[in-house]
Amino acid sequence: TPVRSPTVLPRLLPQYNQQYPGVDLRLKMDVTGNLIEMLKSGEIDLFISYISSHLGSSIQTFPLLEERLCLVVPKAYMENKYGKSLPEVLRLFRTSLILSEFSDAKFLMHVKGSWTREMVDRYVQEQNFTPDVLLEYSDMPTLISLAVQGMGVTFAFEHLAKQALGNTKTASEQAYIFPVTDTNIAGTVVIGFDSCGAELYPFGDGNLSCAVA
């Protein structure tokens, strides 16, 4: 997705291209579930995605970086709800998010079928919480921007939320970031490839097809 590409690809592709200048790289983007199926069918040689569980014996993975989710919440929502007790609530939520406190909030959710949405759905189920979903969209930066503007709350990758809120003073003044500390929805960005044949070196036809989630 556009979320992953700016973070991961600039770290990998220049170095790979320098080492293997004769390889024709072909890139595409899709949700993780589709990428796994494309890898199994041979449509792609490898993928880069966020995962939090074992993908089976036929797929090997190489870890790139750790990811943690957070909840992005408009400051106006928090101020209106908690008033003078807000400082104490902020200290609590920054170490231990209480999801039930957001039962009256509108949620801006990532689309179903993505690994991110799967993790969020599992998390809210474990918390016996049913979010009031206002909209679903595939672009996480857009969801963060909508939360900053006060449209609702959204789950996002913590590094991306901090980056988005740090880009402008206005954004940092309009939303809070509360980390989700539950390790069940912490995951890793990995390179996934077929253990039966795919490797991270040029293929016989001089082409390498890679997909990013």
CSV table of N, CA and C in Angstrom, one decimal, residues 71 98-105 107 120-132 153 155:
chain,number,residue,atom,x,y,z
A,71,LEU,N,-4.1,4.2,18.5
A,71,LEU,CA,-5.3,4.8,18.3
A,71,LEU,C,-5.1,6.4,18.2
A,98,ILE,N,-7.8,2.1,27.3
A,98,ILE,CA,-9.1,1.4,27.7
A,98,ILE,C,-10.1,1.7,26.5
A,99,LEU,N,-10.2,0.6,25.7
A,99,LEU,CA,-11.0,0.8,24.5
A,99,LEU,C,-12.5,1.1,24.8
A,100,SER,N,-13.0,0.5,25.9
A,100,SER,CA,-14.4,0.7,26.2
A,100,SER,C,-14.8,2.2,26.4
A,101,GLU,N,-13.8,3.0,26.7
A,101,GLU,CA,-14.0,4.4,26.8
A,101,GLU,C,-14.4,5.1,25.5
A,102,PHE,N,-14.2,4.4,24.4
A,102,PHE,CA,-14.5,5.0,23.1
A,102,PHE,C,-15.8,4.5,22.5
A,103,SER,N,-16.7,4.0,23.3
A,103,SER,CA,-17.9,3.4,22.8
A,103,SER,C,-18.8,4.4,22.1
A,104,ASP,N,-18.6,5.7,22.4
A,104,ASP,CA,-19.5,6.7,21.8
A,104,ASP,C,-18.8,7.4,20.6
A,105,ALA,N,-17.6,6.9,20.3
A,105,ALA,CA,-16.8,7.5,19.2
A,105,ALA,C,-17.1,6.8,17.8
A,107,PHE,N,-15.7,5.3,14.4
A,107,PHE,CA,-14.4,4.7,14.0
A,107,PHE,C,-14.2,4.8,12.5
A,120,VAL,N,-6.9,-5.6,14.0
A,120,VAL,CA,-7.8,-4.7,14.7
A,120,VAL,C,-9.1,-5.4,15.1
A,121,ASP,N,-9.6,-6.2,14.2
A,121,ASP,CA,-10.9,-6.9,14.4
A,121,ASP,C,-10.7,-7.9,15.6
A,122,ARG,N,-9.5,-8.6,15.6
A,122,ARG,CA,-9.2,-9.5,16.6
A,122,ARG,C,-9.1,-8.8,17.9
A,123,TYR,N,-8.4,-7.7,17.9
A,123,TYR,CA,-8.2,-6.9,19.1
A,123,TYR,C,-9.5,-6.5,19.8
A,124,VAL,N,-10.4,-5.9,19.0
A,124,VAL,CA,-11.6,-5.3,19.5
A,124,VAL,C,-12.5,-6.5,20.0
A,125,GLN,N,-12.4,-7.7,19.3
A,125,GLN,CA,-13.2,-8.8,19.8
A,125,GLN,C,-12.7,-9.3,21.1
A,126,GLU,N,-11.4,-9.3,21.3
A,126,GLU,CA,-10.8,-9.7,22.6
A,126,GLU,C,-11.2,-8.8,23.7
A,127,GLN,N,-11.4,-7.5,23.3
A,127,GLN,CA,-11.8,-6.5,24.3
A,127,GLN,C,-13.3,-6.4,24.5
A,128,ASN,N,-14.0,-7.3,23.8
A,128,ASN,CA,-15.5,-7.4,23.9
A,128,ASN,C,-16.1,-6.0,23.5
A,129,PHE,N,-15.5,-5.4,22.4
A,129,PHE,CA,-15.9,-4.1,22.0
A,129,PHE,C,-16.3,-4.1,20.6
A,130,THR,N,-17.4,-3.4,20.3
A,130,THR,CA,-17.9,-3.3,18.9
A,130,THR,C,-17.8,-1.8,18.5
A,131,PRO,N,-16.9,-1.5,17.6
A,131,PRO,CA,-16.7,-0.1,17.2
A,131,PRO,C,-17.9,0.3,16.3
A,132,ASP,N,-18.3,1.6,16.5
A,132,ASP,CA,-19.3,2.2,15.6
A,132,ASP,C,-18.6,2.7,14.4
A,153,VAL,N,-12.2,8.5,15.3
A,153,VAL,CA,-10.9,7.9,15.7
A,153,VAL,C,-10.5,6.8,14.8
A,155,PHE,N,-7.4,3.5,14.0
A,155,PHE,CA,-6.2,2.7,14.3
A,155,PHE,C,-5.2,3.0,13.2
